PDB file of C-alpha atoms in Angstrom:
ATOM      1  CA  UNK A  26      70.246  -2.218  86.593  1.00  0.00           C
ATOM      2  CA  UNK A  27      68.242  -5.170  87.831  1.00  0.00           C
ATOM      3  CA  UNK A  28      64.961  -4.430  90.266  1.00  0.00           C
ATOM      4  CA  UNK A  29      62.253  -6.958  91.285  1.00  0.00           C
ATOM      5  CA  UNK A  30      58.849  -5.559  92.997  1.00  0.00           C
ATOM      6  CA  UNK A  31      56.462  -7.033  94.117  1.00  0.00           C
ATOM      7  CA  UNK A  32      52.706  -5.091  94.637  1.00  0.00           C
ATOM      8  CA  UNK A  33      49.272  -7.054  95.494  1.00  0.00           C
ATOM      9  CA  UNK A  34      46.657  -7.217  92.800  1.00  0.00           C
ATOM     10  CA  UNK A  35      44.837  -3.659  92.139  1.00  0.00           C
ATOM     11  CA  UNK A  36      47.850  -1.610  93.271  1.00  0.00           C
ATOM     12  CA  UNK A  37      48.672   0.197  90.117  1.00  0.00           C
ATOM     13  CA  UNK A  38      52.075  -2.149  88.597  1.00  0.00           C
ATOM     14  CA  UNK A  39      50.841  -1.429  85.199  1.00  0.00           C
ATOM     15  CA  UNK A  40      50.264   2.075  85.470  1.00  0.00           C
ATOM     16  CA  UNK A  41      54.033   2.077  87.315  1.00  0.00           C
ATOM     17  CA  UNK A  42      55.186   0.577  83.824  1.00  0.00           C
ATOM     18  CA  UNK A  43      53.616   2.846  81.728  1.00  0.00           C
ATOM     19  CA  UNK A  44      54.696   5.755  83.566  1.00  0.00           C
ATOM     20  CA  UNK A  45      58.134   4.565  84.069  1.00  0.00           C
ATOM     21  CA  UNK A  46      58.261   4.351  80.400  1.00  0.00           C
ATOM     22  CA  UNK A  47      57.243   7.676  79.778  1.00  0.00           C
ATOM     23  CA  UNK A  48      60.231   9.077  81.902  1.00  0.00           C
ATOM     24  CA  UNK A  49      62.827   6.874  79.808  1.00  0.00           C
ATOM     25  CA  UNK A  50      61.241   8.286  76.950  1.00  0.00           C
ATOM     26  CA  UNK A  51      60.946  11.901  77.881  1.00  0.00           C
ATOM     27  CA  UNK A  52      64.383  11.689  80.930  1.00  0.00           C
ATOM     28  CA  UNK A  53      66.944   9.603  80.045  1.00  0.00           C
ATOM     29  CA  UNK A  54      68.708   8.546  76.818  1.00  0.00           C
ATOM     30  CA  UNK A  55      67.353   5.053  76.639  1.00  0.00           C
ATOM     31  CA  UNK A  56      66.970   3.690  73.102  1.00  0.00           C
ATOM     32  CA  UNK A  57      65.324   0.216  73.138  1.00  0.00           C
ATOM     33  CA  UNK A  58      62.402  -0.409  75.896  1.00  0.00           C
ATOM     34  CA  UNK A  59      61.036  -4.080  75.642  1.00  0.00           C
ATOM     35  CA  UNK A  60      57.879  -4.252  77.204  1.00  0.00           C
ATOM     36  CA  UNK A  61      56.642  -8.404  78.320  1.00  0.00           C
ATOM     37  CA  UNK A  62      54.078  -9.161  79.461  1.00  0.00           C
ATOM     38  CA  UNK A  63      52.436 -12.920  80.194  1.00  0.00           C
ATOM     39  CA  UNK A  64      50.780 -12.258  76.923  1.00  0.00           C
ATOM     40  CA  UNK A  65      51.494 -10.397  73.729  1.00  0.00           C
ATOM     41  CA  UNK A  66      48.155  -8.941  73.948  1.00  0.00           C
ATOM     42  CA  UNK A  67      48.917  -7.601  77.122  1.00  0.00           C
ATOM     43  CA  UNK A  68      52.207  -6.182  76.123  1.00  0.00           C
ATOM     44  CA  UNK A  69      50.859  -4.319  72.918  1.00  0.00           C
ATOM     45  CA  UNK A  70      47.946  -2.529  75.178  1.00  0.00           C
ATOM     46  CA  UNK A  71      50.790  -1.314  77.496  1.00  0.00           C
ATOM     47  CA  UNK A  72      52.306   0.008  74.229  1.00  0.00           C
ATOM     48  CA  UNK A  73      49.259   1.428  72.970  1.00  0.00           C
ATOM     49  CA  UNK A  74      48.230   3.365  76.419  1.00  0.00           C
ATOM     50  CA  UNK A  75      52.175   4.721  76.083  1.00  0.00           C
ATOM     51  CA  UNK A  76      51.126   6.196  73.107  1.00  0.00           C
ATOM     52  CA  UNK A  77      48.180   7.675  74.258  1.00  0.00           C
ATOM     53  CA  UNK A  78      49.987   9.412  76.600  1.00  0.00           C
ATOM     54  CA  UNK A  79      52.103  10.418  74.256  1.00  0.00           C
ATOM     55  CA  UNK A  80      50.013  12.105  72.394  1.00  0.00           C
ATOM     56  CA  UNK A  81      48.526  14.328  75.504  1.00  0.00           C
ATOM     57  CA  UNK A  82      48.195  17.707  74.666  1.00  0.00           C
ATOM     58  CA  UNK A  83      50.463  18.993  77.731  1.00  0.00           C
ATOM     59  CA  UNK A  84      53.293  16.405  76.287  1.00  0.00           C
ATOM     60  CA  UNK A  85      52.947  17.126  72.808  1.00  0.00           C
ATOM     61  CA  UNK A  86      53.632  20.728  74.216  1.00  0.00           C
ATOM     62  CA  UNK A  87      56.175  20.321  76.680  1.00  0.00           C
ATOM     63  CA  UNK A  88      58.233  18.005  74.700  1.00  0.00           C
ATOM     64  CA  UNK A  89      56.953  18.078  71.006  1.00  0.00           C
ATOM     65  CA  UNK A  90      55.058  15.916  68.561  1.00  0.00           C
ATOM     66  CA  UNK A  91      56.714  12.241  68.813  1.00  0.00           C
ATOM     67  CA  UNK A  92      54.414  11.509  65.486  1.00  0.00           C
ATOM     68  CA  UNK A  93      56.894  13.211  63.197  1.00  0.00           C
ATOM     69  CA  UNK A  94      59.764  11.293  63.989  1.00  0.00           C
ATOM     70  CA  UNK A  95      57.696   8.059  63.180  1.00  0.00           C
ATOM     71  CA  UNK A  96      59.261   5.307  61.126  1.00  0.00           C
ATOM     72  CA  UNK A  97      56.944   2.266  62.191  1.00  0.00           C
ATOM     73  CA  UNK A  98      53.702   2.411  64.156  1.00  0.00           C
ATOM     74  CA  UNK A  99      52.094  -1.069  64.744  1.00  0.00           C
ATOM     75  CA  UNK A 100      50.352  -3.420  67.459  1.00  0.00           C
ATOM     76  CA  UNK A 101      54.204  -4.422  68.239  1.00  0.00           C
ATOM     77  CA  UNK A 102      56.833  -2.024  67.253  1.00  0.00           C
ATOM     78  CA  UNK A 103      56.512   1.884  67.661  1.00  0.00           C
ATOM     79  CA  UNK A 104      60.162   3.018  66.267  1.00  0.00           C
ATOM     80  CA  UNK A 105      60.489   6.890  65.866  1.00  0.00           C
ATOM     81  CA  UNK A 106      63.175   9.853  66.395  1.00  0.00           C
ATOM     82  CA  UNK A 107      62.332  11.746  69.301  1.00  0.00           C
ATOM     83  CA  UNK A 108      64.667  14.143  71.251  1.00  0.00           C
ATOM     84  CA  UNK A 109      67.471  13.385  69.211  1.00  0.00           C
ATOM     85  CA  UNK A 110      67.344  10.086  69.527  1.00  0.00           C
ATOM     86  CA  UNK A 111      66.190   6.895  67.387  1.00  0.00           C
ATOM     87  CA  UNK A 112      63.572   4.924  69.860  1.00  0.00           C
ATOM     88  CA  UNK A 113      61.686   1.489  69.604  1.00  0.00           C
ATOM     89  CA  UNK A 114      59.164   0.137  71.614  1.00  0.00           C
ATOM     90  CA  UNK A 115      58.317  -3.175  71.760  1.00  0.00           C
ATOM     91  CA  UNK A 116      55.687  -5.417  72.933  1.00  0.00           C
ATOM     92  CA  UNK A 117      56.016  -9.701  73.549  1.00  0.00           C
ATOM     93  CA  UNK A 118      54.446 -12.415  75.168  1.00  0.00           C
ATOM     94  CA  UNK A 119      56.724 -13.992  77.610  1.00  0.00           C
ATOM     95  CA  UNK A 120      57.803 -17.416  76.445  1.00  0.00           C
ATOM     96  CA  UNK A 121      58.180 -16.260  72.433  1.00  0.00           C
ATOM     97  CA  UNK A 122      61.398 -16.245  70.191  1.00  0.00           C
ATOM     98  CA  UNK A 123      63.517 -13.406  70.590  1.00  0.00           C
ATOM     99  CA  UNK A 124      66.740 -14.628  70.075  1.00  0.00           C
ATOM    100  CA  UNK A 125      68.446 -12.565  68.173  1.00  0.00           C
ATOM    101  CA  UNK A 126      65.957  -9.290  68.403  1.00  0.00           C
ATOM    102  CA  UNK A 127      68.210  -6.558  66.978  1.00  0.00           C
ATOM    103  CA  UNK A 128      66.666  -3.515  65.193  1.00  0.00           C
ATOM    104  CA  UNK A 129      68.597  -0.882  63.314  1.00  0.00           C
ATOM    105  CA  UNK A 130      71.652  -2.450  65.276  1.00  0.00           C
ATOM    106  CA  UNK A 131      70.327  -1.588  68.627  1.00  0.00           C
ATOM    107  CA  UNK A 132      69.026  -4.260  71.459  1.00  0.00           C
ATOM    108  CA  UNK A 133      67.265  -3.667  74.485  1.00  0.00           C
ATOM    109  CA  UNK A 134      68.528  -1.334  77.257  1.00  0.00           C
ATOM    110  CA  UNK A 135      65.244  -1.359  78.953  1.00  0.00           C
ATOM    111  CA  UNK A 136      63.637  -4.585  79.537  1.00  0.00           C
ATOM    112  CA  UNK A 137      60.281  -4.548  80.963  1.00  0.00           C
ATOM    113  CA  UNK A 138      58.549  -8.023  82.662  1.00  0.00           C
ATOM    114  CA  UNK A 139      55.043  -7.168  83.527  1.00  0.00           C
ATOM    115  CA  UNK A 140      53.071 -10.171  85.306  1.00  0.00           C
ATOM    116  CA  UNK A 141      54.636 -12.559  83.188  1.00  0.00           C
ATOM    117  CA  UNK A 142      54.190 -15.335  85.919  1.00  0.00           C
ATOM    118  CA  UNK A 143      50.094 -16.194  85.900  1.00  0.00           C
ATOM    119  CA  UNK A 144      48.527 -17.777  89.849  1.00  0.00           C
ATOM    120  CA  UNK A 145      48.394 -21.173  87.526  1.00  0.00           C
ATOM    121  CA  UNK A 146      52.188 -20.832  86.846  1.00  0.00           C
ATOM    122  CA  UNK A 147      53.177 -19.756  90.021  1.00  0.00           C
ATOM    123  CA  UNK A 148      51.532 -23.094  91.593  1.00  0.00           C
ATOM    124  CA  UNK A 149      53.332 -25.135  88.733  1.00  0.00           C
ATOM    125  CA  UNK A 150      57.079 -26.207  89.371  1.00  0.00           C
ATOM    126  CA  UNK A 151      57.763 -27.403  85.651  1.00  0.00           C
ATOM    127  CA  UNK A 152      55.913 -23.959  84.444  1.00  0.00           C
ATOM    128  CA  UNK A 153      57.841 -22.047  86.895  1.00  0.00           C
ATOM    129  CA  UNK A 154      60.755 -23.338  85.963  1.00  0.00           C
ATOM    130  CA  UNK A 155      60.445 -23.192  82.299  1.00  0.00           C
ATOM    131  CA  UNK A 156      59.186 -19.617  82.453  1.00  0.00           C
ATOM    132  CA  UNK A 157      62.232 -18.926  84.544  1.00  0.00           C
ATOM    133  CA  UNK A 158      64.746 -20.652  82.162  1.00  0.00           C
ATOM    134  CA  UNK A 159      63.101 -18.549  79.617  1.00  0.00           C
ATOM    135  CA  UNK A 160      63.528 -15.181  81.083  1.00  0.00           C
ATOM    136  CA  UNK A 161      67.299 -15.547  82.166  1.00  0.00           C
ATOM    137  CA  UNK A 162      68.422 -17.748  79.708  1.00  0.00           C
ATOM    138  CA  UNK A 163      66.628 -16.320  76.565  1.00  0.00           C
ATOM    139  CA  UNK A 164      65.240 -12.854  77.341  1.00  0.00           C
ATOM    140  CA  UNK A 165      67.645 -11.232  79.496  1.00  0.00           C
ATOM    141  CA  UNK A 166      70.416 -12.492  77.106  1.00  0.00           C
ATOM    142  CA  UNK A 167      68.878 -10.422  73.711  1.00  0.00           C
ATOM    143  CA  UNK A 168      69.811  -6.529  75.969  1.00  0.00           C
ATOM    144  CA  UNK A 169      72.098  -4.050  74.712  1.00  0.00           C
ATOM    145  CA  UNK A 170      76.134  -5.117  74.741  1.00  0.00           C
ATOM    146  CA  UNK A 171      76.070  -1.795  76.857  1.00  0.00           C
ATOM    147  CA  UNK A 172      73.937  -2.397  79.297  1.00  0.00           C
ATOM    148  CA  UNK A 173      70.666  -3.052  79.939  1.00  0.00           C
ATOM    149  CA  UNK A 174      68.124  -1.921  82.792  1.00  0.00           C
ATOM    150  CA  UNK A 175      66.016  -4.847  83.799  1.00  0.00           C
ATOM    151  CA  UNK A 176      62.354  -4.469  85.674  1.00  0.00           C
ATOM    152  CA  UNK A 177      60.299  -7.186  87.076  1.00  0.00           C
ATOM    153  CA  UNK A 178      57.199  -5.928  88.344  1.00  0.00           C
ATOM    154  CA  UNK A 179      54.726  -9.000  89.576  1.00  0.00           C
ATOM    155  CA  UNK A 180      51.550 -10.119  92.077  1.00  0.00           C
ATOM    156  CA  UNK A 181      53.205 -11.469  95.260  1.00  0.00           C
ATOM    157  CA  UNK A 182      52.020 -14.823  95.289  1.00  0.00           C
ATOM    158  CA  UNK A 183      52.644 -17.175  97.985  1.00  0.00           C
ATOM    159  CA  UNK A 184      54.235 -20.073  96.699  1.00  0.00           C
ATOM    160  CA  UNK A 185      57.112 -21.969  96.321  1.00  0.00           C
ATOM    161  CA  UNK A 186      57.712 -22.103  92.700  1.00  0.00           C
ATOM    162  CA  UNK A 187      56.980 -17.762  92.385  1.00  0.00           C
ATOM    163  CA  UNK A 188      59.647 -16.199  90.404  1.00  0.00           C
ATOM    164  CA  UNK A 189      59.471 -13.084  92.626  1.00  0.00           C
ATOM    165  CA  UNK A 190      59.932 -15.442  95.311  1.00  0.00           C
ATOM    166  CA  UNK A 191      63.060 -16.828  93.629  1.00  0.00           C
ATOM    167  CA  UNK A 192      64.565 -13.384  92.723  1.00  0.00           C
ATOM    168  CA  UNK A 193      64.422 -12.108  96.089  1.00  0.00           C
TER     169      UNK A 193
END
């Protein structure tokens, strides 16, 4: 339920998200999938290329038209039934309020943390250390009461104060 990884710069983690995504989407029975990223920005274009691939002919066949389930479609929420299930996607910045992020009564069982942890942070003790107090004590505390698959994907940067460092 927990996994850290570590890849250089240029070696595809994003694309691993997205994809990764797509299988909880279209493979498992995973409801909620919180995407973070270091930036909301960054989150919502995750979201939006998920939903581009979503809407590739060869998927739309294989697994049907997610569009006609859809209940909300924005920058930071995509909520629609799909394969008998309700689903939400969700996009944040890392470092923004989500206590308390509960929609139709369901929390995260997929949290996502894409390069949340800039170079700049990663040299910074007090950033490091707030961003880190952040993740545990605020993010990881708004998944599912049962159970919650957590995936830190980040640039393996050498210092002391690297939360990939620290989770290792």
């Amino acid at each position: 339920p927990q996994l850290a990884l570590g890849l250089p710069r240029g070696f595809g983690k994003t694309t691993l998200i997205k994809i990764y995504i797509l299988y909880c989407i279209l493979f498992t029975n995973k409801r909620f999938i919180l995407i973070i990223s270091s930036t909301a920005t960054l989150a919502e274009n995750i979201l939006s290329d998920v939903a581009d691939m979503l809407n590739e002919p060869n998927i739309i066949k294989a697994f049907g038209d997610w569009k006609i389930g859809i209940e909300k479609d924005n920058q930071q929420i995509k909520k629609f039934g799909f394969r008998n299930r309700n689903i939400t996607l969700a996009a944040l910045g890392a470092g923004t309020s989500l206590r308390g992020l509960n929609i139709k009564n369901e929390r995260p069982d997929v949290m996502l943390f894409d390069d949340i942890q800039s170079r700049d942070d990663a040299d910074s003790q007090l950033q490091s250390d707030t961003l880190m107090r952040w993740m545990v004590g605020t993010a990881m505390k708004a998944k599912s009461p049962h159970g919650c698959m957590f995936l830190f994907v980040a640039n393996m940067y050498p210092t002391k104060w690297s939360i990939l460092r620290r989770l290792k």
